[in-house]
Amino acid sequence: MTDQLLLGQTLHFSGDPLREDWLAVSHQNSSGGVLIRDGQIVEVGDGEALRAAHPNSQVTNYGDALITAGFVDAHMHYPQTRMIASWGKQLIDWLNTYTFPEESRFGDRNYADAVAADTLDLALAHGTTTLTSFCTIHPESVDAFFSAAAARNMAVVAGKTCMDRNARDDLHDTAQSAYDESKALLKKWHGTGRAQYAITPRFSPTSTPEQLSALGALWAEHPDCLMQTHLSEQVPEIAWVEELYPGARDYLDTYEAHGLLGAKGIYGHAIYLKPREIERLAEVGAAIAHCPTSNTFIGSGLCDVIGLARAGVTVGLATDTGGGSSFSMLRTMAAAYEIGQLRGDVLHASQLIWLATEGSARALHMQGQIGSLTPGAAADVAIIDLASTPVIAQRAAQAETFWDQLFPTIMMGDDRAIKDVWVAGRRVRSD
Ligand code: GUN
Ligand code: ZN
């Protein structure tokens, strides 16, 4: 296959700008190039030097646009695409009023196929090349999502959402069926093409201790899989967990006591953590998924991203659609910035874009494979127009530095800023 050479501004990181000096670890090249061969990035460097060294490559020149790793959404719910932006409820009422009725439709494979296809196409249109999704209790919903991702050659993480109490009768499995169905799906999909399976108990209120134990046992049998769930999102939810698990030391302990705390665990939200929970997450090397548009939309609270990162917890960035109010990881970065401001923390553009790419890839234990412009990584790439609307263009025109040019797009950009997307070295979208 012909080599592809993408020319434009490039950005890559040699370290973690949340914990290290962002300036020292951020590398921007205003006339950079990315060479792609057989679906992978093989070289990143000066554009003209790459062009001279690879005269037979097919060149796509993006001018002033930014070439970055495709965005990595570390936590979302594809079955909630049809009900994004549902009005007026907080978490438990929102689940009962909007979410569960919609999720009950996913036993119908045709419906699941249609929503999975729309979700992945929406994600690509927003520059997101990897999604980490909850499915529903129906195995059909898992098959639909992984099949749609395989058709697009996208690297995705997903799993059957398990619930054996406190949802609706038609959305309940059991401890045994959750184990059996998750195991069958895991064997079918984990490592098939670019698919990764995540064992997925929804959250402690909708699982009995028996179900959590069964899924903990499954994880122990398949430690190479990820495990995803929710943790400490809203105050009434935490009080409910205390009632349901009277012996637990804290919310995290409801997972820990059942074998569901580990390095490959991704815990969504994690807003109201106690010191013991933060210490344990850091100790085991687990990750949290920060979901800022969801945390404001559902009225959850202000996650201490900087504090968690400095305490040694891995942090990824996520839309949490449809609790989150946008498919755009640009909009999600803006919300993370705003939550930082409300907490008195100022997140730099380098930290925001790192969270949306390499930070999330680290949370998924896929660093080096996705989320960075690094030789050996998959060529999952997004091209960002830094002047995509009149208001952004006029602001970016005043910029004296690259970061000043980028920040207006982070704060005001959306899918209109996504000029192009490449997945595994294939161009999938272009204006
Ligand atoms: N907690 C349990 N389930 C969900 C969900 O679907 N969305 C959000 N935001 N929180 C949850
Ligand atoms: Zn969620």
XYZ file of C-alpha atoms and ligand atoms in Angstrom:
443
model
C 0.000 0.000 0.000
C 1.176 3.538 -0.764
C 2.520 5.505 2.200
C 0.359 8.433 3.238
C 1.980 11.676 4.365
C -0.165 14.171 6.292
C 1.203 17.721 6.490
C 0.067 20.379 8.956
C 0.694 21.495 12.515
C 1.505 18.518 14.706
C 1.361 18.030 18.450
C 2.700 15.179 20.496
C 3.752 14.586 24.096
C 6.858 13.026 25.616
C 5.374 12.949 29.124
C 2.279 13.688 31.156
C 1.508 17.428 31.233
C -0.809 16.996 34.234
C 2.018 15.812 36.486
C 5.088 17.225 34.725
C 5.989 20.620 33.294
C 3.531 20.910 30.384
C 5.910 23.072 28.355
C 8.731 20.555 28.617
C 6.643 17.570 27.529
C 4.535 19.196 24.753
C 6.029 19.216 21.251
C 4.380 21.311 18.579
C 5.610 21.691 15.020
C 3.924 24.330 12.874
C 5.064 22.564 9.665
C 5.006 18.963 10.778
C 4.295 15.689 9.054
C 2.928 12.277 9.938
C 3.882 9.307 7.770
C 1.418 6.416 7.694
C 2.099 2.903 6.426
C -0.163 -0.168 6.653
C -2.524 1.495 9.111
C 0.191 2.635 11.481
C 2.117 5.807 12.161
C 5.707 5.158 11.149
C 7.299 8.609 11.454
C 6.438 12.003 12.906
C 8.695 14.932 12.126
C 9.334 17.934 9.951
C 6.908 17.923 7.031
C 9.318 18.937 4.262
C 12.019 16.549 5.470
C 9.506 13.694 5.435
C 8.320 14.668 1.969
C 11.903 14.655 0.666
C 12.671 11.306 2.303
C 9.458 9.677 1.020
C 8.924 11.104 -2.494
C 6.496 8.335 -3.473
C 4.136 8.929 -0.568
C 0.661 10.301 -1.210
C 0.564 13.769 0.377
C -2.452 15.401 2.034
C -1.625 18.959 3.002
C -3.809 20.342 5.784
C -2.040 23.720 5.907
C -2.490 25.407 9.296
C -4.844 22.766 10.674
C -3.758 20.708 13.661
C -2.982 17.026 13.163
C -3.578 15.228 16.454
C -4.286 11.715 17.629
C -7.997 10.914 17.272
C -9.913 11.567 20.486
C -10.435 8.720 22.931
C -13.708 8.772 24.866
C -13.061 6.797 28.071
C -16.694 6.309 29.149
C -20.000 6.584 27.301
C -23.288 4.778 26.752
C -24.136 4.163 23.105
C -27.687 2.982 23.999
C -28.397 6.496 25.281
C -27.743 8.239 21.958
C -31.470 8.605 21.175
C -32.176 10.237 24.573
C -29.238 12.627 24.918
C -30.339 16.000 26.369
C -33.404 14.736 28.257
C -34.699 17.448 30.517
C -35.021 18.100 34.173
C -33.849 15.087 36.233
C -30.954 14.150 38.466
C -29.242 10.778 38.405
C -31.656 8.222 39.876
C -34.800 9.874 38.442
C -33.012 10.401 35.143
C -32.174 6.678 34.973
C -35.738 5.619 35.800
C -37.498 8.209 33.637
C -35.414 8.285 30.490
C -32.600 5.754 30.497
C -34.168 2.467 31.458
C -37.163 2.768 29.084
C -34.770 3.500 26.208
C -32.333 0.737 27.155
C -35.206 -1.782 27.241
C -35.374 -1.480 23.410
C -31.953 -3.017 22.805
C -33.084 -6.646 22.874
C -34.148 -5.864 19.292
C -31.003 -6.419 17.249
C -32.175 -4.223 14.371
C -32.725 -1.287 16.708
C -29.374 -1.874 18.404
C -27.633 -2.048 15.003
C -29.150 1.271 13.924
C -28.192 3.118 17.114
C -24.695 1.597 17.178
C -24.099 2.730 13.580
C -25.385 6.245 14.266
C -23.322 6.535 17.447
C -20.060 5.513 15.800
C -20.673 7.820 12.835
C -21.466 10.708 15.177
C -18.297 9.987 17.150
C -16.171 9.988 13.975
C -17.789 13.232 12.833
C -16.611 14.718 16.138
C -13.028 13.437 15.719
C -13.427 10.583 18.221
C -11.813 7.399 16.975
C -12.144 5.235 20.129
C -15.255 4.826 22.274
C -15.495 3.010 25.592
C -19.138 2.110 25.866
C -21.603 0.513 28.192
C -24.130 -1.593 26.270
C -27.417 -2.847 27.803
C -28.194 -6.108 29.586
C -28.985 -7.642 26.175
C -26.168 -9.617 24.522
C -27.613 -8.415 21.175
C -26.642 -4.868 22.129
C -23.024 -5.951 22.574
C -22.916 -7.821 19.271
C -24.430 -4.786 17.540
C -21.827 -2.387 18.918
C -18.763 -4.525 18.250
C -20.044 -5.426 14.754
C -20.580 -1.761 13.864
C -17.105 -0.886 15.184
C -15.514 -3.747 13.231
C -17.213 -2.501 10.047
C -15.451 0.837 10.635
C -12.175 -0.770 11.818
C -12.409 1.264 15.038
C -10.657 0.333 18.285
C -13.446 0.186 20.869
C -14.010 -1.080 24.379
C -17.463 -2.284 25.468
C -19.352 -4.793 27.549
C -22.763 -6.081 28.542
C -24.160 -3.873 31.319
C -25.133 -6.141 34.209
C -28.023 -5.347 36.587
C -29.925 -7.800 38.784
C -31.866 -5.374 40.977
C -33.293 -1.832 41.240
C -33.808 -1.241 37.527
C -36.939 -2.655 35.797
C -37.954 -6.293 35.584
C -37.302 -6.383 31.857
C -33.785 -5.021 32.437
C -32.734 -7.518 35.088
C -30.378 -10.402 34.542
C -29.120 -12.575 37.430
C -25.733 -13.178 39.004
C -25.395 -16.406 37.011
C -26.691 -15.109 33.668
C -24.538 -11.971 33.965
C -21.509 -14.204 34.468
C -22.444 -16.630 31.684
C -23.409 -14.021 29.100
C -20.460 -11.757 29.864
C -18.125 -14.733 29.558
C -19.569 -15.816 26.214
C -19.368 -12.255 24.849
C -15.854 -11.803 26.161
C -14.715 -14.991 24.430
C -16.378 -13.897 21.218
C -15.137 -10.330 21.104
C -12.095 -9.671 23.323
C -9.105 -9.280 21.012
C -11.182 -9.839 17.875
C -9.828 -7.263 15.437
C -9.589 -4.019 17.397
C -12.248 -4.919 20.009
C -11.555 -5.058 23.736
C -14.101 -6.436 26.186
C -14.834 -4.685 29.480
C -16.676 -6.540 32.235
C -19.453 -4.077 33.060
C -21.471 -4.022 36.281
C -23.540 -0.808 35.880
C -23.021 0.371 39.495
C -23.418 -1.055 42.980
C -27.093 -0.024 43.423
C -28.198 -2.186 40.468
C -26.161 -5.273 41.369
C -26.586 -7.627 44.308
C -23.405 -8.577 46.167
C -23.790 -12.000 44.507
C -23.682 -10.432 41.049
C -20.660 -8.292 41.900
C -18.904 -11.433 43.207
C -19.735 -13.385 40.061
C -18.315 -10.597 37.877
C -15.274 -10.295 40.173
C -14.672 -14.018 39.654
C -14.968 -13.582 35.886
C -12.425 -10.746 35.972
C -10.045 -12.933 37.979
C -10.329 -15.567 35.244
C -9.729 -12.932 32.520
C -7.426 -10.308 34.067
C -6.430 -9.025 30.624
C -9.940 -7.569 30.218
C -10.892 -4.123 31.391
C -13.659 -3.599 33.957
C -15.853 -0.495 33.846
C -18.460 0.841 36.249
C -19.629 4.026 38.002
C -18.373 5.421 41.318
C -19.455 8.274 43.616
C -21.310 10.398 41.105
C -24.088 11.987 43.187
C -24.722 12.500 46.891
C -28.113 10.651 47.039
C -26.562 7.756 45.085
C -23.782 7.454 47.669
C -26.328 7.441 50.516
C -28.225 4.673 48.684
C -25.036 2.615 48.347
C -24.468 2.989 52.116
C -27.956 1.588 52.752
C -27.558 -1.280 50.301
C -24.055 -2.258 51.494
C -24.090 -1.564 55.251
C -20.824 -3.427 55.841
C -18.811 -1.523 53.203
C -16.129 0.953 54.302
C -17.040 3.277 51.430
C -18.423 3.156 47.859
C -15.183 1.809 46.363
C -15.218 -0.989 48.934
C -18.453 -2.346 47.447
C -16.335 -3.159 44.379
C -13.129 -4.006 46.205
C -14.820 -6.554 48.475
C -16.119 -8.389 45.412
C -12.936 -8.557 43.348
C -13.795 -5.499 41.243
C -10.876 -3.226 42.085
C -7.788 -3.523 39.909
C -5.362 -1.800 37.575
C -7.597 -2.393 34.587
C -10.646 -0.897 36.289
C -12.157 2.339 34.936
C -14.460 4.082 37.396
C -16.756 6.730 35.908
C -17.156 10.099 37.681
C -15.424 9.601 41.092
C -16.478 13.006 42.387
C -16.978 12.456 46.118
C -14.096 10.168 47.040
C -12.826 9.683 50.572
C -9.058 9.667 51.210
C -9.032 5.855 51.503
C -10.688 5.488 48.103
C -8.190 7.819 46.426
C -5.282 5.973 48.041
C -6.581 2.586 46.939
C -7.267 3.703 43.349
C -3.711 5.075 43.146
C -2.182 2.038 44.852
C -3.700 -0.469 42.435
C -3.122 1.748 39.374
C -6.818 2.093 38.505
C -8.292 4.883 36.393
C -11.184 7.256 36.729
C -13.113 8.655 33.769
C -13.838 12.360 34.194
C -17.179 13.233 32.578
C -17.541 16.990 32.918
C -20.527 17.707 30.635
C -22.448 14.954 32.401
C -21.454 16.204 35.838
C -22.945 19.613 35.122
C -25.899 18.367 33.033
C -27.130 15.809 35.603
C -26.144 18.163 38.423
C -23.565 15.852 39.997
C -20.669 18.041 41.142
C -17.113 19.156 40.488
C -14.531 16.397 40.146
C -11.058 17.165 41.514
C -9.164 16.081 38.411
C -5.900 17.787 39.342
C -6.007 16.450 42.911
C -6.671 12.901 41.721
C -3.933 13.055 39.088
C -1.418 14.400 41.593
C -2.450 11.662 44.046
C -1.390 9.134 41.403
C -4.772 8.161 39.979
C -4.869 7.722 36.199
C -7.455 10.076 34.682
C -9.208 9.752 31.340
C -11.688 12.154 29.765
C -15.150 11.079 28.697
C -18.443 12.327 27.306
C -20.716 9.936 29.267
C -23.347 10.484 26.564
C -26.353 10.508 26.975
C -25.858 11.730 30.593
C -23.228 13.924 29.012
C -24.668 16.597 26.780
C -22.268 16.436 23.828
C -20.487 13.965 21.561
C -17.715 16.505 21.147
C -14.477 15.918 23.038
C -13.684 19.595 22.315
C -16.853 20.570 24.175
C -15.877 18.045 26.859
C -12.451 19.658 27.247
C -14.176 23.039 27.593
C -16.385 21.670 30.359
C -13.331 20.206 32.111
C -11.728 23.642 31.946
C -14.865 25.270 33.388
C -15.075 22.761 36.237
C -11.399 23.412 36.946
C -12.132 27.142 37.139
C -14.984 26.546 39.586
C -12.557 24.548 41.753
C -9.769 27.126 41.485
C -7.644 24.954 39.168
C -6.576 26.263 35.772
C -6.147 23.504 33.207
C -3.828 24.375 30.330
C -4.738 23.582 26.701
C -1.909 21.001 26.603
C -3.390 19.227 29.632
C -6.883 19.241 28.143
C -5.890 17.828 24.782
C -3.609 15.278 26.468
C -6.520 14.107 28.648
C -8.697 13.653 25.552
C -6.066 11.575 23.757
C -3.163 10.005 25.624
C -4.683 10.343 29.105
C -7.753 8.375 28.049
C -5.566 5.850 26.201
C -3.612 5.305 29.434
C -6.862 4.811 31.332
C -7.679 2.048 28.834
C -4.152 0.585 29.041
C -3.823 1.267 25.316
C -1.039 3.852 25.457
C 1.313 3.505 22.509
C -1.468 1.847 20.497
C -3.928 4.748 20.292
C -4.126 8.348 21.551
C -0.744 9.585 20.401
C 1.175 10.552 17.287
C 3.894 8.011 17.986
C 5.631 5.585 15.635
C 4.005 2.193 16.155
C 0.608 3.616 17.149
C -2.439 3.022 14.986
C -3.000 5.824 12.478
C -6.184 7.023 14.205
C -5.886 10.718 13.536
C -8.079 13.827 13.712
C -7.431 17.023 11.773
C -8.642 20.101 13.630
C -9.437 23.368 11.844
C -8.334 26.081 14.282
C -10.541 28.709 12.593
C -13.752 26.724 12.073
C -16.309 29.445 12.829
C -16.180 33.230 12.452
C -15.917 33.829 16.181
C -13.114 31.271 16.598
C -11.310 32.525 13.482
C -11.281 36.159 14.622
C -10.012 35.145 18.073
C -7.355 32.758 16.733
C -6.117 35.534 14.409
C -5.026 37.488 17.509
C -2.985 34.575 18.870
C 0.715 35.032 19.461
C 1.440 31.441 20.414
C 0.244 28.031 19.264
C -1.557 27.494 22.575
C -3.388 30.783 22.161
C -4.388 29.678 18.690
C -5.647 26.303 19.985
C -7.517 27.402 23.107
C -10.448 29.168 21.328
C -11.152 25.929 19.446
C -11.070 23.967 22.708
C -13.531 26.400 24.292
C -15.831 27.087 21.340
C -15.216 24.291 18.843
C -17.438 21.351 17.938
C -17.850 18.992 14.973
C -17.461 21.936 12.583
C -13.790 22.015 13.641
C -13.174 18.427 12.533
C -11.689 18.814 9.084
C -10.817 15.183 8.556
C -10.460 11.849 10.338
C -8.299 8.801 9.651
C -8.967 5.394 11.190
C -6.207 2.790 11.025
C -4.642 4.666 8.116
C -7.847 5.037 6.106
C -9.385 8.410 5.493
C -12.978 8.247 6.676
C -14.189 11.798 6.625
C -13.372 14.907 4.724
C -15.041 18.204 3.995
N -24.848 5.554 37.016
C -25.385 4.363 36.719
N -25.791 4.306 35.441
C -25.491 5.488 34.904
C -25.666 6.032 33.598
O -26.185 5.415 32.662
N -25.219 7.304 33.433
C -24.635 8.017 34.428
N -24.216 9.254 34.200
N -24.478 7.528 35.653
C -24.905 6.276 35.890
Zn -21.864 6.504 32.638
